[in-house]
Amino acid sequence: MSERSWLTAAGIRPRKRLGQNFLLDPKIPALIVERAGWDPAAPVLEIGPGGGALTHALLAAGHPVHCVEKDPALVTLLQERFANEIEAGALSVQEGDALALADEDLTRTVRADPGARPWVAGNLPYPITTPLLVWCYAHAPRLAGAVVMVQREYGDRLLARVDTRAYSSITVWTRAHAEPRSLLRVGRSSFWPRPGVESVVLELRFPDPPPFSGDRAALERILRAAFGQRRKMLQNTLASGLAIDKTEAVDLLREAECDPAARAETLELNDFARLTAAWGARFGSPE
Ligand code: SAM
């Protein structure tokens, strides 16, 4: 059966509120599974499996899968479509909200191999992309990485080079946890219904040890302050964002070997790491 027939036979009508754009072209999930740099049998936590297009490709490649889907009608469809795989223990399907993931969801994902670091995967609904990635980064020590389909513009931000318009706080926050790379571009005609924008599949590998090993809460505060008013000089944005005097902000930046007159988008992760360390040494952790 085609992907479209699984959905229509189950009476599914795409719901905009749930960001439902279903992958119809079976070549795309197959390419995602083939190009991602995961071990062949790595367990996968799939977010928003929909009618199971990616789930099918993951299972066919031998990945044990635990998936979390918010739409109860799709949960029923998945249970029927993959009854054999569920029976064999290769797949578990959970009705739930990916924005309320718990540690048990990771434990369920690695049920056959409790020592494994699973991957998160999914063709993500746009509104949950940032909170889900932030959740993944917070759990990076327990995860091998994430393979996610996102809007192309959003993908450009995660992959952006320093000193470009797309370079932003989520770029640096991503670099602090992950090594990102683009796996595949996906056109609008691959989906039902056609989305308004193009998509890209990214691999975000979480290295061990992580790229940034300093105080994450302090780095987050500094990024928020620095990029909150990205057109302004760092000496000003840090003074207001960190609630310190401008002279203290200038000293801090000089101590971290950063130009006080520079803008946030010219600083690399290493610069922000030195700035975080200098701030911690002077003022302690923000938590
Ligand atoms: N993976 C399927 C595919 O590629 O055809 C569906 C992708 S569709 C873009 C997004 C899926 O995420 C839908 O199945 C939708 O119901 C589900 N979803 C939306 N919000 C969710 C949430 N907060 N938690 C879990 N699933 C969610």
PDB file of C-alpha atoms and ligand atoms in Angstrom:
ATOM      1  CA  MET A   1       0.000   0.000   0.000  1.00  0.00           C
ATOM      2  CA  SER A   2       1.183   3.531  -0.715  1.00  0.00           C
ATOM      3  CA  GLU A   3       1.703   6.031   2.119  1.00  0.00           C
ATOM      4  CA  ARG A   4      -1.311   7.997   0.913  1.00  0.00           C
ATOM      5  CA  SER A   5      -3.539   4.879   0.954  1.00  0.00           C
ATOM      6  CA  TRP A   6      -2.629   4.076   4.562  1.00  0.00           C
ATOM      7  CA  LEU A   7      -3.785   7.542   5.562  1.00  0.00           C
ATOM      8  CA  THR A   8      -6.918   7.767   3.438  1.00  0.00           C
ATOM      9  CA  ALA A   9      -8.052   4.217   4.266  1.00  0.00           C
ATOM     10  CA  ALA A  10      -7.918   5.231   7.942  1.00  0.00           C
ATOM     11  CA  GLY A  11      -9.991   8.346   7.166  1.00  0.00           C
ATOM     12  CA  ILE A  12      -7.154  10.719   8.111  1.00  0.00           C
ATOM     13  CA  ARG A  13      -7.597  14.341   7.046  1.00  0.00           C
ATOM     14  CA  PRO A  14      -4.407  16.378   7.651  1.00  0.00           C
ATOM     15  CA  ARG A  15      -4.740  18.691  10.647  1.00  0.00           C
ATOM     16  CA  LYS A  16      -2.922  22.001  10.298  1.00  0.00           C
ATOM     17  CA  ARG A  17      -2.899  22.569  14.047  1.00  0.00           C
ATOM     18  CA  LEU A  18      -0.710  19.471  14.450  1.00  0.00           C
ATOM     19  CA  GLY A  19       1.617  20.470  11.603  1.00  0.00           C
ATOM     20  CA  GLN A  20       0.546  17.424   9.603  1.00  0.00           C
ATOM     21  CA  ASN A  21       2.352  17.266   6.266  1.00  0.00           C
ATOM     22  CA  PHE A  22       2.803  13.603   5.488  1.00  0.00           C
ATOM     23  CA  LEU A  23       5.709  12.248   3.466  1.00  0.00           C
ATOM     24  CA  LEU A  24       4.318  10.406   0.453  1.00  0.00           C
ATOM     25  CA  ASP A  25       7.516   9.699  -1.489  1.00  0.00           C
ATOM     26  CA  PRO A  26       9.014   6.457  -0.065  1.00  0.00           C
ATOM     27  CA  LYS A  27      12.444   7.356  -1.487  1.00  0.00           C
ATOM     28  CA  ILE A  28      12.832  10.155   1.091  1.00  0.00           C
ATOM     29  CA  PRO A  29      12.596   8.023   4.278  1.00  0.00           C
ATOM     30  CA  ALA A  30      14.858   5.421   2.622  1.00  0.00           C
ATOM     31  CA  LEU A  31      17.478   8.107   1.851  1.00  0.00           C
ATOM     32  CA  ILE A  32      17.264   9.513   5.394  1.00  0.00           C
ATOM     33  CA  VAL A  33      17.899   6.086   6.886  1.00  0.00           C
ATOM     34  CA  GLU A  34      20.731   5.403   4.441  1.00  0.00           C
ATOM     35  CA  ARG A  35      22.534   8.744   4.817  1.00  0.00           C
ATOM     36  CA  ALA A  36      22.333   9.197   8.579  1.00  0.00           C
ATOM     37  CA  GLY A  37      25.543   8.161  10.275  1.00  0.00           C
ATOM     38  CA  TRP A  38      23.936   5.920  12.872  1.00  0.00           C
ATOM     39  CA  ASP A  39      24.885   2.336  13.662  1.00  0.00           C
ATOM     40  CA  PRO A  40      22.648  -0.095  11.752  1.00  0.00           C
ATOM     41  CA  ALA A  41      20.848  -1.384  14.843  1.00  0.00           C
ATOM     42  CA  ALA A  42      20.820   1.874  16.847  1.00  0.00           C
ATOM     43  CA  PRO A  43      17.551   2.396  18.763  1.00  0.00           C
ATOM     44  CA  VAL A  44      15.477   5.371  17.624  1.00  0.00           C
ATOM     45  CA  LEU A  45      12.949   7.569  19.425  1.00  0.00           C
ATOM     46  CA  GLU A  46      10.715   8.820  16.618  1.00  0.00           C
ATOM     47  CA  ILE A  47       8.721  12.004  17.144  1.00  0.00           C
ATOM     48  CA  GLY A  48       5.457  12.484  15.245  1.00  0.00           C
ATOM     49  CA  PRO A  49       5.477   9.284  13.146  1.00  0.00           C
ATOM     50  CA  GLY A  50       2.195  10.205  11.439  1.00  0.00           C
ATOM     51  CA  GLY A  51       1.129   7.326   9.178  1.00  0.00           C
ATOM     52  CA  GLY A  52       4.524   5.642   9.585  1.00  0.00           C
ATOM     53  CA  ALA A  53       6.478   6.615   6.444  1.00  0.00           C
ATOM     54  CA  LEU A  54       9.793   7.027   8.297  1.00  0.00           C
ATOM     55  CA  THR A  55       8.892   4.356  10.863  1.00  0.00           C
ATOM     56  CA  HIS A  56       8.583   1.819   8.050  1.00  0.00           C
ATOM     57  CA  ALA A  57      12.046   2.677   6.680  1.00  0.00           C
ATOM     58  CA  LEU A  58      13.626   2.609  10.151  1.00  0.00           C
ATOM     59  CA  LEU A  59      12.151  -0.817  10.931  1.00  0.00           C
ATOM     60  CA  ALA A  60      13.141  -2.169   7.512  1.00  0.00           C
ATOM     61  CA  ALA A  61      16.745  -1.161   8.274  1.00  0.00           C
ATOM     62  CA  GLY A  62      16.662  -3.022  11.598  1.00  0.00           C
ATOM     63  CA  HIS A  63      16.348  -0.103  14.036  1.00  0.00           C
ATOM     64  CA  PRO A  64      14.253  -0.780  17.144  1.00  0.00           C
ATOM     65  CA  VAL A  65      11.810   2.158  17.360  1.00  0.00           C
ATOM     66  CA  HIS A  66       9.780   3.812  20.094  1.00  0.00           C
ATOM     67  CA  CYS A  67       7.494   6.505  18.747  1.00  0.00           C
ATOM     68  CA  VAL A  68       5.447   9.285  20.297  1.00  0.00           C
ATOM     69  CA  GLU A  69       2.443  10.589  18.341  1.00  0.00           C
ATOM     70  CA  LYS A  70      -0.079  13.151  19.561  1.00  0.00           C
ATOM     71  CA  ASP A  71      -2.971  12.343  17.206  1.00  0.00           C
ATOM     72  CA  PRO A  72      -4.978   9.347  18.555  1.00  0.00           C
ATOM     73  CA  ALA A  73      -6.310   8.478  15.071  1.00  0.00           C
ATOM     74  CA  LEU A  74      -2.716   8.081  13.834  1.00  0.00           C
ATOM     75  CA  VAL A  75      -1.800   5.997  16.885  1.00  0.00           C
ATOM     76  CA  THR A  76      -4.599   3.571  15.919  1.00  0.00           C
ATOM     77  CA  LEU A  77      -3.394   3.532  12.302  1.00  0.00           C
ATOM     78  CA  LEU A  78       0.192   2.794  13.405  1.00  0.00           C
ATOM     79  CA  GLN A  79      -0.975  -0.004  15.710  1.00  0.00           C
ATOM     80  CA  GLU A  80      -2.808  -1.661  12.827  1.00  0.00           C
ATOM     81  CA  ARG A  81      -0.153  -1.069  10.185  1.00  0.00           C
ATOM     82  CA  PHE A  82       2.706  -2.335  12.339  1.00  0.00           C
ATOM     83  CA  ALA A  83       0.878  -5.004  14.399  1.00  0.00           C
ATOM     84  CA  ASN A  84       3.543  -7.624  13.561  1.00  0.00           C
ATOM     85  CA  GLU A  85       6.476  -5.375  14.465  1.00  0.00           C
ATOM     86  CA  ILE A  86       4.793  -4.365  17.730  1.00  0.00           C
ATOM     87  CA  GLU A  87       4.119  -8.038  18.514  1.00  0.00           C
ATOM     88  CA  ALA A  88       7.797  -8.856  17.793  1.00  0.00           C
ATOM     89  CA  GLY A  89       8.973  -6.087  20.149  1.00  0.00           C
ATOM     90  CA  ALA A  90      10.688  -4.073  17.374  1.00  0.00           C
ATOM     91  CA  LEU A  91       8.265  -1.125  17.734  1.00  0.00           C
ATOM     92  CA  SER A  92       6.332   0.535  20.527  1.00  0.00           C
ATOM     93  CA  VAL A  93       3.808   3.300  19.880  1.00  0.00           C
ATOM     94  CA  GLN A  94       2.904   5.847  22.511  1.00  0.00           C
ATOM     95  CA  GLU A  95       0.111   8.388  22.311  1.00  0.00           C
ATOM     96  CA  GLY A  96       1.565  11.543  23.789  1.00  0.00           C
ATOM     97  CA  ASP A  97       2.993  15.015  23.443  1.00  0.00           C
ATOM     98  CA  ALA A  98       6.630  15.250  22.379  1.00  0.00           C
ATOM     99  CA  LEU A  99       6.861  18.485  24.347  1.00  0.00           C
ATOM    100  CA  ALA A 100       6.292  16.491  27.539  1.00  0.00           C
ATOM    101  CA  LEU A 101       8.894  13.795  26.943  1.00  0.00           C
ATOM    102  CA  ALA A 102      10.137  12.107  30.083  1.00  0.00           C
ATOM    103  CA  ASP A 103      13.237  10.101  30.955  1.00  0.00           C
ATOM    104  CA  GLU A 104      11.089   6.930  30.719  1.00  0.00           C
ATOM    105  CA  ASP A 105      10.645   7.595  27.000  1.00  0.00           C
ATOM    106  CA  LEU A 106      14.401   7.228  26.569  1.00  0.00           C
ATOM    107  CA  THR A 107      14.377   4.138  28.773  1.00  0.00           C
ATOM    108  CA  ARG A 108      11.594   2.613  26.613  1.00  0.00           C
ATOM    109  CA  THR A 109      13.595   3.409  23.472  1.00  0.00           C
ATOM    110  CA  VAL A 110      16.592   1.385  24.684  1.00  0.00           C
ATOM    111  CA  ARG A 111      14.515  -1.497  26.119  1.00  0.00           C
ATOM    112  CA  ALA A 112      16.536  -4.145  24.249  1.00  0.00           C
ATOM    113  CA  ASP A 113      19.934  -2.598  25.052  1.00  0.00           C
ATOM    114  CA  PRO A 114      19.807  -0.413  28.179  1.00  0.00           C
ATOM    115  CA  GLY A 115      23.412   0.765  27.680  1.00  0.00           C
ATOM    116  CA  ALA A 116      22.773   2.189  24.188  1.00  0.00           C
ATOM    117  CA  ARG A 117      22.617   5.895  23.322  1.00  0.00           C
ATOM    118  CA  PRO A 118      19.543   6.207  21.087  1.00  0.00           C
ATOM    119  CA  TRP A 119      18.891   8.670  18.265  1.00  0.00           C
ATOM    120  CA  VAL A 120      15.914  10.991  18.101  1.00  0.00           C
ATOM    121  CA  ALA A 121      14.359  11.186  14.630  1.00  0.00           C
ATOM    122  CA  GLY A 122      11.369  12.846  13.052  1.00  0.00           C
ATOM    123  CA  ASN A 123       9.760  14.928  10.383  1.00  0.00           C
ATOM    124  CA  LEU A 124       8.953  17.652  12.870  1.00  0.00           C
ATOM    125  CA  PRO A 125       5.937  19.927  13.015  1.00  0.00           C
ATOM    126  CA  TYR A 126       7.361  23.450  12.811  1.00  0.00           C
ATOM    127  CA  PRO A 127       6.034  24.813  16.160  1.00  0.00           C
ATOM    128  CA  ILE A 128       7.752  22.104  18.206  1.00  0.00           C
ATOM    129  CA  THR A 129      11.143  22.163  16.461  1.00  0.00           C
ATOM    130  CA  THR A 130      13.000  24.512  18.820  1.00  0.00           C
ATOM    131  CA  PRO A 131      11.608  23.132  22.116  1.00  0.00           C
ATOM    132  CA  LEU A 132      12.273  19.584  20.947  1.00  0.00           C
ATOM    133  CA  LEU A 133      15.876  20.350  19.942  1.00  0.00           C
ATOM    134  CA  VAL A 134      16.426  22.157  23.234  1.00  0.00           C
ATOM    135  CA  TRP A 135      15.132  19.023  25.024  1.00  0.00           C
ATOM    136  CA  CYS A 136      17.523  16.875  22.956  1.00  0.00           C
ATOM    137  CA  TYR A 137      20.482  19.135  23.829  1.00  0.00           C
ATOM    138  CA  ALA A 138      19.599  18.967  27.524  1.00  0.00           C
ATOM    139  CA  HIS A 139      19.619  15.147  27.223  1.00  0.00           C
ATOM    140  CA  ALA A 140      22.657  14.990  24.922  1.00  0.00           C
ATOM    141  CA  PRO A 141      24.742  12.827  27.305  1.00  0.00           C
ATOM    142  CA  ARG A 142      22.086  10.072  26.964  1.00  0.00           C
ATOM    143  CA  LEU A 143      21.604  10.483  23.197  1.00  0.00           C
ATOM    144  CA  ALA A 144      23.788   9.743  20.169  1.00  0.00           C
ATOM    145  CA  GLY A 145      22.135  12.547  18.228  1.00  0.00           C
ATOM    146  CA  ALA A 146      19.084  13.671  16.297  1.00  0.00           C
ATOM    147  CA  VAL A 147      18.067  13.316  12.646  1.00  0.00           C
ATOM    148  CA  VAL A 148      15.330  15.818  11.953  1.00  0.00           C
ATOM    149  CA  MET A 149      13.422  17.237   9.016  1.00  0.00           C
ATOM    150  CA  VAL A 150      12.910  20.975   9.494  1.00  0.00           C
ATOM    151  CA  GLN A 151      11.951  23.994   7.394  1.00  0.00           C
ATOM    152  CA  ARG A 152      14.871  24.888   5.145  1.00  0.00           C
ATOM    153  CA  GLU A 153      15.264  28.388   6.560  1.00  0.00           C
ATOM    154  CA  TYR A 154      15.420  26.983  10.067  1.00  0.00           C
ATOM    155  CA  GLY A 155      18.005  24.435   8.911  1.00  0.00           C
ATOM    156  CA  ASP A 156      20.057  27.306   7.460  1.00  0.00           C
ATOM    157  CA  ARG A 157      20.128  28.879  10.931  1.00  0.00           C
ATOM    158  CA  LEU A 158      21.428  25.692  12.545  1.00  0.00           C
ATOM    159  CA  LEU A 159      24.148  25.354   9.889  1.00  0.00           C
ATOM    160  CA  ALA A 160      24.967  29.072   9.554  1.00  0.00           C
ATOM    161  CA  ARG A 161      28.543  30.324   9.348  1.00  0.00           C
ATOM    162  CA  VAL A 162      29.707  33.012  11.739  1.00  0.00           C
ATOM    163  CA  ASP A 163      29.111  36.627  10.684  1.00  0.00           C
ATOM    164  CA  THR A 164      26.064  35.923   8.529  1.00  0.00           C
ATOM    165  CA  ARG A 165      22.436  36.976   8.993  1.00  0.00           C
ATOM    166  CA  ALA A 166      21.297  33.411   9.718  1.00  0.00           C
ATOM    167  CA  TYR A 167      23.870  33.018  12.538  1.00  0.00           C
ATOM    168  CA  SER A 168      21.886  33.277  15.776  1.00  0.00           C
ATOM    169  CA  SER A 169      21.663  32.080  19.362  1.00  0.00           C
ATOM    170  CA  ILE A 170      20.218  28.687  18.288  1.00  0.00           C
ATOM    171  CA  THR A 171      23.244  28.274  15.956  1.00  0.00           C
ATOM    172  CA  VAL A 172      25.680  28.692  18.853  1.00  0.00           C
ATOM    173  CA  TRP A 173      23.497  26.647  21.241  1.00  0.00           C
ATOM    174  CA  THR A 174      23.490  23.871  18.620  1.00  0.00           C
ATOM    175  CA  ARG A 175      27.301  24.044  18.216  1.00  0.00           C
ATOM    176  CA  ALA A 176      27.640  23.810  22.000  1.00  0.00           C
ATOM    177  CA  HIS A 177      26.063  20.351  21.897  1.00  0.00           C
ATOM    178  CA  ALA A 178      26.219  18.963  18.398  1.00  0.00           C
ATOM    179  CA  GLU A 179      28.061  18.536  15.135  1.00  0.00           C
ATOM    180  CA  PRO A 180      25.408  19.448  12.547  1.00  0.00           C
ATOM    181  CA  ARG A 181      25.364  18.453   8.888  1.00  0.00           C
ATOM    182  CA  SER A 182      22.804  18.496   6.113  1.00  0.00           C
ATOM    183  CA  LEU A 183      21.699  15.089   4.812  1.00  0.00           C
ATOM    184  CA  LEU A 184      19.053  15.913   2.246  1.00  0.00           C
ATOM    185  CA  ARG A 185      16.869  18.675   0.803  1.00  0.00           C
ATOM    186  CA  VAL A 186      13.229  17.814   0.349  1.00  0.00           C
ATOM    187  CA  GLY A 187      10.894  19.643  -2.046  1.00  0.00           C
ATOM    188  CA  ARG A 188       7.289  20.536  -1.280  1.00  0.00           C
ATOM    189  CA  SER A 189       5.862  17.991  -3.730  1.00  0.00           C
ATOM    190  CA  SER A 190       7.012  15.100  -1.513  1.00  0.00           C
ATOM    191  CA  PHE A 191       4.295  15.897   1.062  1.00  0.00           C
ATOM    192  CA  TRP A 192       0.525  15.721   1.449  1.00  0.00           C
ATOM    193  CA  PRO A 193      -0.645  18.387   1.756  1.00  0.00           C
ATOM    194  CA  ARG A 194       2.104  20.480   0.113  1.00  0.00           C
ATOM    195  CA  PRO A 195       3.679  22.759   2.731  1.00  0.00           C
ATOM    196  CA  GLY A 196       4.352  26.417   1.946  1.00  0.00           C
ATOM    197  CA  VAL A 197       8.125  26.023   2.360  1.00  0.00           C
ATOM    198  CA  GLU A 198      10.963  23.679   1.429  1.00  0.00           C
ATOM    199  CA  SER A 199      12.468  21.280   3.971  1.00  0.00           C
ATOM    200  CA  VAL A 200      15.870  19.912   4.862  1.00  0.00           C
ATOM    201  CA  VAL A 201      16.957  16.873   6.852  1.00  0.00           C
ATOM    202  CA  LEU A 202      19.778  17.510   9.305  1.00  0.00           C
ATOM    203  CA  GLU A 203      21.923  15.180  11.347  1.00  0.00           C
ATOM    204  CA  LEU A 204      22.964  16.570  14.729  1.00  0.00           C
ATOM    205  CA  ARG A 205      25.532  14.239  16.242  1.00  0.00           C
ATOM    206  CA  PHE A 206      26.186  14.657  19.966  1.00  0.00           C
ATOM    207  CA  PRO A 207      29.891  13.990  20.566  1.00  0.00           C
ATOM    208  CA  ASP A 208      31.158  12.644  23.867  1.00  0.00           C
ATOM    209  CA  PRO A 209      32.685  14.749  25.425  1.00  0.00           C
ATOM    210  CA  PRO A 210      30.431  17.593  24.216  1.00  0.00           C
ATOM    211  CA  PRO A 211      31.889  20.590  22.300  1.00  0.00           C
ATOM    212  CA  PHE A 212      31.080  22.900  25.245  1.00  0.00           C
ATOM    213  CA  SER A 213      31.821  21.649  28.737  1.00  0.00           C
ATOM    214  CA  GLY A 214      31.322  24.869  30.743  1.00  0.00           C
ATOM    215  CA  ASP A 215      28.321  26.254  32.641  1.00  0.00           C
ATOM    216  CA  ARG A 216      25.325  25.772  30.281  1.00  0.00           C
ATOM    217  CA  ALA A 217      23.019  28.071  32.260  1.00  0.00           C
ATOM    218  CA  ALA A 218      25.600  30.872  32.065  1.00  0.00           C
ATOM    219  CA  LEU A 219      26.139  30.336  28.322  1.00  0.00           C
ATOM    220  CA  GLU A 220      22.360  30.459  27.779  1.00  0.00           C
ATOM    221  CA  ARG A 221      22.102  33.793  29.655  1.00  0.00           C
ATOM    222  CA  ILE A 222      24.988  35.261  27.672  1.00  0.00           C
ATOM    223  CA  LEU A 223      23.540  34.129  24.323  1.00  0.00           C
ATOM    224  CA  ARG A 224      20.150  35.580  25.214  1.00  0.00           C
ATOM    225  CA  ALA A 225      21.754  38.886  26.186  1.00  0.00           C
ATOM    226  CA  ALA A 226      24.120  39.031  23.207  1.00  0.00           C
ATOM    227  CA  PHE A 227      21.608  38.106  20.473  1.00  0.00           C
ATOM    228  CA  GLY A 228      18.616  39.845  22.084  1.00  0.00           C
ATOM    229  CA  GLN A 229      19.710  43.067  20.385  1.00  0.00           C
ATOM    230  CA  ARG A 230      22.023  41.688  17.752  1.00  0.00           C
ATOM    231  CA  ARG A 231      22.659  44.979  15.937  1.00  0.00           C
ATOM    232  CA  LYS A 232      24.154  46.547  19.064  1.00  0.00           C
ATOM    233  CA  MET A 233      27.710  46.295  20.396  1.00  0.00           C
ATOM    234  CA  LEU A 234      28.384  43.514  22.902  1.00  0.00           C
ATOM    235  CA  GLN A 235      29.506  45.993  25.580  1.00  0.00           C
ATOM    236  CA  ASN A 236      25.950  47.376  25.544  1.00  0.00           C
ATOM    237  CA  THR A 237      23.945  44.170  25.113  1.00  0.00           C
ATOM    238  CA  LEU A 238      25.867  42.371  27.863  1.00  0.00           C
ATOM    239  CA  ALA A 239      25.582  45.315  30.254  1.00  0.00           C
ATOM    240  CA  SER A 240      21.793  45.433  29.925  1.00  0.00           C
ATOM    241  CA  GLY A 241      21.205  41.682  29.472  1.00  0.00           C
ATOM    242  CA  LEU A 242      23.415  40.608  32.385  1.00  0.00           C
ATOM    243  CA  ALA A 243      22.497  43.615  34.569  1.00  0.00           C
ATOM    244  CA  ILE A 244      26.107  44.767  35.024  1.00  0.00           C
ATOM    245  CA  ASP A 245      27.833  48.144  34.536  1.00  0.00           C
ATOM    246  CA  LYS A 246      29.095  48.967  31.081  1.00  0.00           C
ATOM    247  CA  THR A 247      32.678  49.176  32.415  1.00  0.00           C
ATOM    248  CA  GLU A 248      32.260  45.678  33.863  1.00  0.00           C
ATOM    249  CA  ALA A 249      30.961  44.441  30.510  1.00  0.00           C
ATOM    250  CA  VAL A 250      33.993  45.968  28.750  1.00  0.00           C
ATOM    251  CA  ASP A 251      36.390  44.366  31.269  1.00  0.00           C
ATOM    252  CA  LEU A 252      34.635  41.019  30.887  1.00  0.00           C
ATOM    253  CA  LEU A 253      34.906  41.125  27.107  1.00  0.00           C
ATOM    254  CA  ARG A 254      38.589  42.140  27.218  1.00  0.00           C
ATOM    255  CA  GLU A 255      39.327  39.370  29.714  1.00  0.00           C
ATOM    256  CA  ALA A 256      37.706  36.903  27.289  1.00  0.00           C
ATOM    257  CA  GLU A 257      39.801  38.354  24.432  1.00  0.00           C
ATOM    258  CA  CYS A 258      36.681  39.655  22.651  1.00  0.00           C
ATOM    259  CA  ASP A 259      36.299  43.112  21.126  1.00  0.00           C
ATOM    260  CA  PRO A 260      33.827  45.122  23.272  1.00  0.00           C
ATOM    261  CA  ALA A 261      32.634  46.921  20.117  1.00  0.00           C
ATOM    262  CA  ALA A 262      31.926  43.657  18.250  1.00  0.00           C
ATOM    263  CA  ARG A 263      28.445  42.263  17.590  1.00  0.00           C
ATOM    264  CA  ALA A 264      27.191  38.871  18.740  1.00  0.00           C
ATOM    265  CA  GLU A 265      27.110  37.369  15.246  1.00  0.00           C
ATOM    266  CA  THR A 266      30.923  37.727  14.908  1.00  0.00           C
ATOM    267  CA  LEU A 267      31.668  35.476  17.900  1.00  0.00           C
ATOM    268  CA  GLU A 268      32.260  31.719  17.551  1.00  0.00           C
ATOM    269  CA  LEU A 269      31.411  29.109  20.180  1.00  0.00           C
ATOM    270  CA  ASN A 270      34.994  29.306  21.539  1.00  0.00           C
ATOM    271  CA  ASP A 271      34.625  33.067  22.108  1.00  0.00           C
ATOM    272  CA  PHE A 272      31.319  32.556  23.926  1.00  0.00           C
ATOM    273  CA  ALA A 273      32.933  29.774  25.979  1.00  0.00           C
ATOM    274  CA  ARG A 274      35.722  32.136  27.150  1.00  0.00           C
ATOM    275  CA  LEU A 275      33.149  34.822  27.895  1.00  0.00           C
ATOM    276  CA  THR A 276      31.089  32.355  29.943  1.00  0.00           C
ATOM    277  CA  ALA A 277      34.171  31.278  31.907  1.00  0.00           C
ATOM    278  CA  ALA A 278      35.180  34.910  32.564  1.00  0.00           C
ATOM    279  CA  TRP A 279      31.654  35.811  33.728  1.00  0.00           C
ATOM    280  CA  GLY A 280      31.547  32.749  36.010  1.00  0.00           C
ATOM    281  CA  ALA A 281      34.938  33.629  37.522  1.00  0.00           C
ATOM    282  CA  ARG A 282      33.740  37.154  38.371  1.00  0.00           C
ATOM    283  CA  PHE A 283      30.101  36.678  39.287  1.00  0.00           C
ATOM    284  CA  GLY A 284      29.575  32.938  39.908  1.00  0.00           C
ATOM    285  CA  SER A 285      26.947  30.729  38.246  1.00  0.00           C
ATOM    286  CA  PRO A 286      23.555  32.326  37.459  1.00  0.00           C
ATOM    287  CA  GLU A 287      21.781  29.312  39.047  1.00  0.00           C
TER     288      GLU A 287
HETATM  289  N1  SAM B   1       6.439  11.472  10.256  1.00  0.00           N
HETATM  290  C1  SAM B   1       5.254  11.621   9.418  1.00  0.00           C
HETATM  291  C2  SAM B   1       5.666  11.766   7.971  1.00  0.00           C
HETATM  292  O1  SAM B   1       6.828  12.134   7.723  1.00  0.00           O
HETATM  293  O2  SAM B   1       4.833  11.547   7.107  1.00  0.00           O
HETATM  294  C3  SAM B   1       4.390  12.808   9.865  1.00  0.00           C
HETATM  295  C4  SAM B   1       5.096  14.130   9.915  1.00  0.00           C
HETATM  296  S1  SAM B   1       4.033  15.512  10.239  1.00  0.00           S
HETATM  297  C5  SAM B   1       5.066  16.833   9.649  1.00  0.00           C
HETATM  298  C6  SAM B   1       4.168  15.779  11.994  1.00  0.00           C
HETATM  299  C7  SAM B   1       3.599  14.692  12.874  1.00  0.00           C
HETATM  300  O3  SAM B   1       3.796  15.071  14.246  1.00  0.00           O
HETATM  301  C8  SAM B   1       2.101  14.469  12.732  1.00  0.00           C
HETATM  302  O4  SAM B   1       1.842  13.100  12.702  1.00  0.00           O
HETATM  303  C9  SAM B   1       1.496  15.119  13.992  1.00  0.00           C
HETATM  304  O5  SAM B   1       0.276  14.523  14.382  1.00  0.00           O
HETATM  305  C10 SAM B   1       2.601  14.883  14.995  1.00  0.00           C
HETATM  306  N2  SAM B   1       2.649  15.846  16.116  1.00  0.00           N
HETATM  307  C11 SAM B   1       2.330  17.160  16.091  1.00  0.00           C
HETATM  308  N3  SAM B   1       2.566  17.733  17.298  1.00  0.00           N
HETATM  309  C12 SAM B   1       3.042  16.730  18.084  1.00  0.00           C
HETATM  310  C13 SAM B   1       3.464  16.683  19.445  1.00  0.00           C
HETATM  311  N4  SAM B   1       3.464  17.773  20.211  1.00  0.00           N
HETATM  312  N5  SAM B   1       3.897  15.509  19.942  1.00  0.00           N
HETATM  313  C14 SAM B   1       3.919  14.382  19.159  1.00  0.00           C
HETATM  314  N6  SAM B   1       3.526  14.371  17.873  1.00  0.00           N
HETATM  315  C15 SAM B   1       3.103  15.527  17.335  1.00  0.00           C
END
